[in-house]
Structure formats: structure tokens, C-alpha cells
């Protein structure tokens, strides 16, 4: 049972649990530092680099380059903000959706939820609207992306992919 206590304007309990969840998820993202390749149909690594993850800003930011060197190259930046885990995705569509991690997600997942963005009108423009990252083990993750267009899910974009850490 979670008890909420307020002392001098500071809340402990639900806010603390949310911050703990965000910190744990951020540590999982930091542990992804390295190069990730697409898994083939057999689950084994291919030579297609999908993601390069590195830490920057004294370890307070995770910087991910998606599809490096490809015309569709994109960047996602992850950081903590007042007890929330946040992400900005710099998309090849020319917009920058912003998301927040759902603190109620399973401990082996980060579930990204759209909270706004720049260079986009979510009621009509195509954009990344959400994603779920599932941590299978230290060397395998699954990403299920969600794109929206015209104010509703767009099945033709994003999708699912399984990645393997390049050794």
C-alpha cells in the first residue's frame, strides 16, 4: 500500500514512486550504450545497423542515432525531468515529437506516450506518436513504434523490430 505524506510542500509517495520508475527506466536506457543491429528472421544479428546509443552531458542524456548514414537517419534524445523520463525524437519527417515514459509500464518495458512536439499539428500531420521498448535481455530489445496521421494511428509507418547488441 502506498501512503502519501506531505512535508513542507514536498510530496513523498506517489511522486517518489514515479521518480523511482523514471530513474530505473533511464538506467535501462543508459545500459543500451553501444551499437544495435537488426535481428534476422532467425533472431540472429544481421549486418544492418539500426541504432547507435551513447551517453553525453556527463551521463545525464542518452543520445540515439537511428539508421546512421542512411537518408532516413534520425536522432532521439532521452533525459530525466522532474521525476519524468522524457524523449524528443528528431524525425526524418521534419518534426520533433516529444514523449514521456508511462510510469505504470511493466518493469521490462518503457512505454512512450505523446505529449506534444514542434513542427507538427497532431490532428493532421504524420508523426511518431508512441512506442514501446521491451527489454528481452541485455543484448536483445524489441521496439514497437506507433505513427499517427490525420489524428489517428497510421499502420503504414513505424511497426516492430527486434534489435541485437553488436559485439
Coordinates of C-alpha atoms in Angstrom, one line a residue, residues 24-163:
X24 CA 15.1 2.8 -13.2
X25 CA 13.9 3.2 -16.8
X26 CA 16.6 5.8 -17.5
X27 CA 19.3 3.4 -16.2
X28 CA 18.0 0.8 -18.6
X29 CA 18.4 3.2 -21.5
X30 CA 21.9 4.1 -20.4
X31 CA 22.8 0.4 -20.4
X32 CA 21.9 0.3 -24.1
X33 CA 25.1 2.3 -24.9
X34 CA 26.6 0.7 -28.0
X35 CA 25.6 -0.4 -31.5
X36 CA 22.4 -2.3 -32.2
X37 CA 21.7 -4.3 -35.4
X38 CA 18.5 -5.7 -36.8
X39 CA 17.7 -9.3 -36.0
X40 CA 17.0 -11.6 -38.9
X41 CA 14.0 -13.9 -39.2
X42 CA 16.1 -16.5 -37.3
X43 CA 16.7 -14.0 -34.4
X44 CA 20.4 -13.8 -35.2
X45 CA 22.1 -10.5 -35.8
X46 CA 22.3 -9.1 -39.3
X47 CA 24.9 -6.5 -40.5
X48 CA 22.2 -3.8 -40.7
X49 CA 23.0 -1.1 -38.1
X50 CA 19.7 0.3 -36.8
X51 CA 20.8 2.3 -33.7
X52 CA 23.9 3.7 -32.1
X53 CA 23.4 4.7 -28.5
X54 CA 25.8 6.9 -26.5
X55 CA 25.8 8.8 -23.3
X56 CA 26.5 12.5 -23.3
X57 CA 26.3 15.6 -20.9
X58 CA 28.0 13.8 -18.1
X59 CA 25.7 10.8 -18.4
X60 CA 22.6 12.9 -17.9
X61 CA 21.5 12.4 -21.6
X62 CA 21.1 9.3 -23.8
X63 CA 21.7 10.2 -27.5
X64 CA 20.4 7.7 -30.0
X65 CA 21.2 7.8 -33.8
X66 CA 18.7 5.7 -35.7
X67 CA 19.7 4.4 -39.2
X68 CA 23.1 6.1 -39.1
X69 CA 24.4 7.1 -42.5
X70 CA 21.0 6.4 -44.2
X71 CA 19.0 9.2 -45.8
X72 CA 16.3 8.4 -43.1
X73 CA 18.8 9.0 -40.3
X74 CA 17.1 10.3 -37.2
X75 CA 18.0 11.2 -33.6
X76 CA 16.2 10.6 -30.3
X77 CA 17.4 12.2 -27.1
X78 CA 16.3 10.9 -23.6
X79 CA 16.6 12.6 -20.2
X80 CA 15.1 12.9 -16.8
X81 CA 12.9 16.0 -16.0
X82 CA 11.5 16.5 -12.5
X83 CA 10.7 12.8 -12.0
X84 CA 9.7 12.1 -15.6
X85 CA 11.6 10.3 -18.2
X86 CA 11.3 12.3 -21.5
X87 CA 12.2 11.8 -25.1
X88 CA 12.4 14.1 -28.1
X89 CA 12.5 12.4 -31.5
X90 CA 14.1 14.4 -34.3
X91 CA 12.3 12.7 -37.2
X92 CA 13.2 12.5 -40.9
X93 CA 9.6 13.8 -41.4
X94 CA 11.0 17.2 -40.2
X95 CA 9.0 17.2 -36.9
X96 CA 10.1 16.7 -33.3
X97 CA 7.5 14.7 -31.3
X98 CA 8.0 14.7 -27.5
X99 CA 7.1 11.8 -25.3
X100 CA 7.0 10.9 -21.7
X101 CA 7.5 7.4 -20.3
X102 CA 4.5 5.8 -18.7
X103 CA 5.5 5.1 -15.0
X104 CA 2.9 2.3 -14.9
X105 CA 4.6 0.3 -17.7
X106 CA 6.0 -3.2 -16.9
X107 CA 9.5 -3.2 -15.4
X108 CA 10.9 -4.8 -18.6
X109 CA 9.3 -2.1 -20.8
X110 CA 9.4 1.6 -21.5
X111 CA 6.1 2.8 -22.9
X112 CA 6.4 6.2 -24.6
X113 CA 3.3 8.4 -24.7
X114 CA 3.0 11.5 -26.9
X115 CA 2.9 14.8 -25.0
X116 CA 3.4 17.3 -27.8
X117 CA 6.0 18.4 -30.3
X118 CA 7.3 21.0 -32.6
X119 CA 6.8 21.4 -36.4
X120 CA 3.6 19.3 -36.3
X121 CA -0.1 19.5 -35.8
X122 CA -1.0 16.2 -34.3
X123 CA -4.6 16.4 -35.7
X124 CA -3.3 16.1 -39.2
X125 CA 0.4 15.7 -39.6
X126 CA 2.1 12.3 -39.7
X127 CA 4.4 11.9 -36.6
X128 CA 5.7 9.3 -34.2
X129 CA 3.0 9.1 -31.5
X130 CA 4.2 6.4 -29.2
X131 CA 6.5 3.4 -28.8
X132 CA 7.1 0.5 -26.5
X133 CA 10.6 -0.7 -25.9
X134 CA 10.8 -4.2 -24.4
X135 CA 14.0 -5.3 -22.8
X136 CA 14.3 -9.0 -23.6
X137 CA 17.8 -9.4 -22.1
X138 CA 21.0 -7.3 -22.0
X139 CA 21.6 -7.9 -25.7
X140 CA 18.1 -8.1 -27.2
X141 CA 15.3 -5.5 -27.3
X142 CA 12.1 -5.2 -29.2
X143 CA 10.7 -1.8 -30.4
X144 CA 7.0 -1.4 -31.3
X145 CA 6.5 2.1 -32.8
X146 CA 3.3 3.9 -33.4
X147 CA 2.8 6.6 -36.0
X148 CA -0.2 8.8 -36.4
X149 CA -1.6 10.8 -39.4
X150 CA -4.8 12.7 -39.6
X151 CA -5.3 12.4 -35.9
X152 CA -5.4 8.6 -35.8
X153 CA -3.0 5.6 -35.9
X154 CA -1.2 5.1 -39.2
X155 CA -0.4 1.4 -39.7
X156 CA 1.9 2.1 -42.7
X157 CA 4.6 3.7 -40.7
X158 CA 6.7 2.5 -37.8
X159 CA 5.9 -1.1 -36.8
X160 CA 8.0 -3.6 -34.9
X161 CA 11.7 -4.5 -34.9
X162 CA 13.9 -6.7 -32.8
X163 CA 17.5 -5.5 -32.2

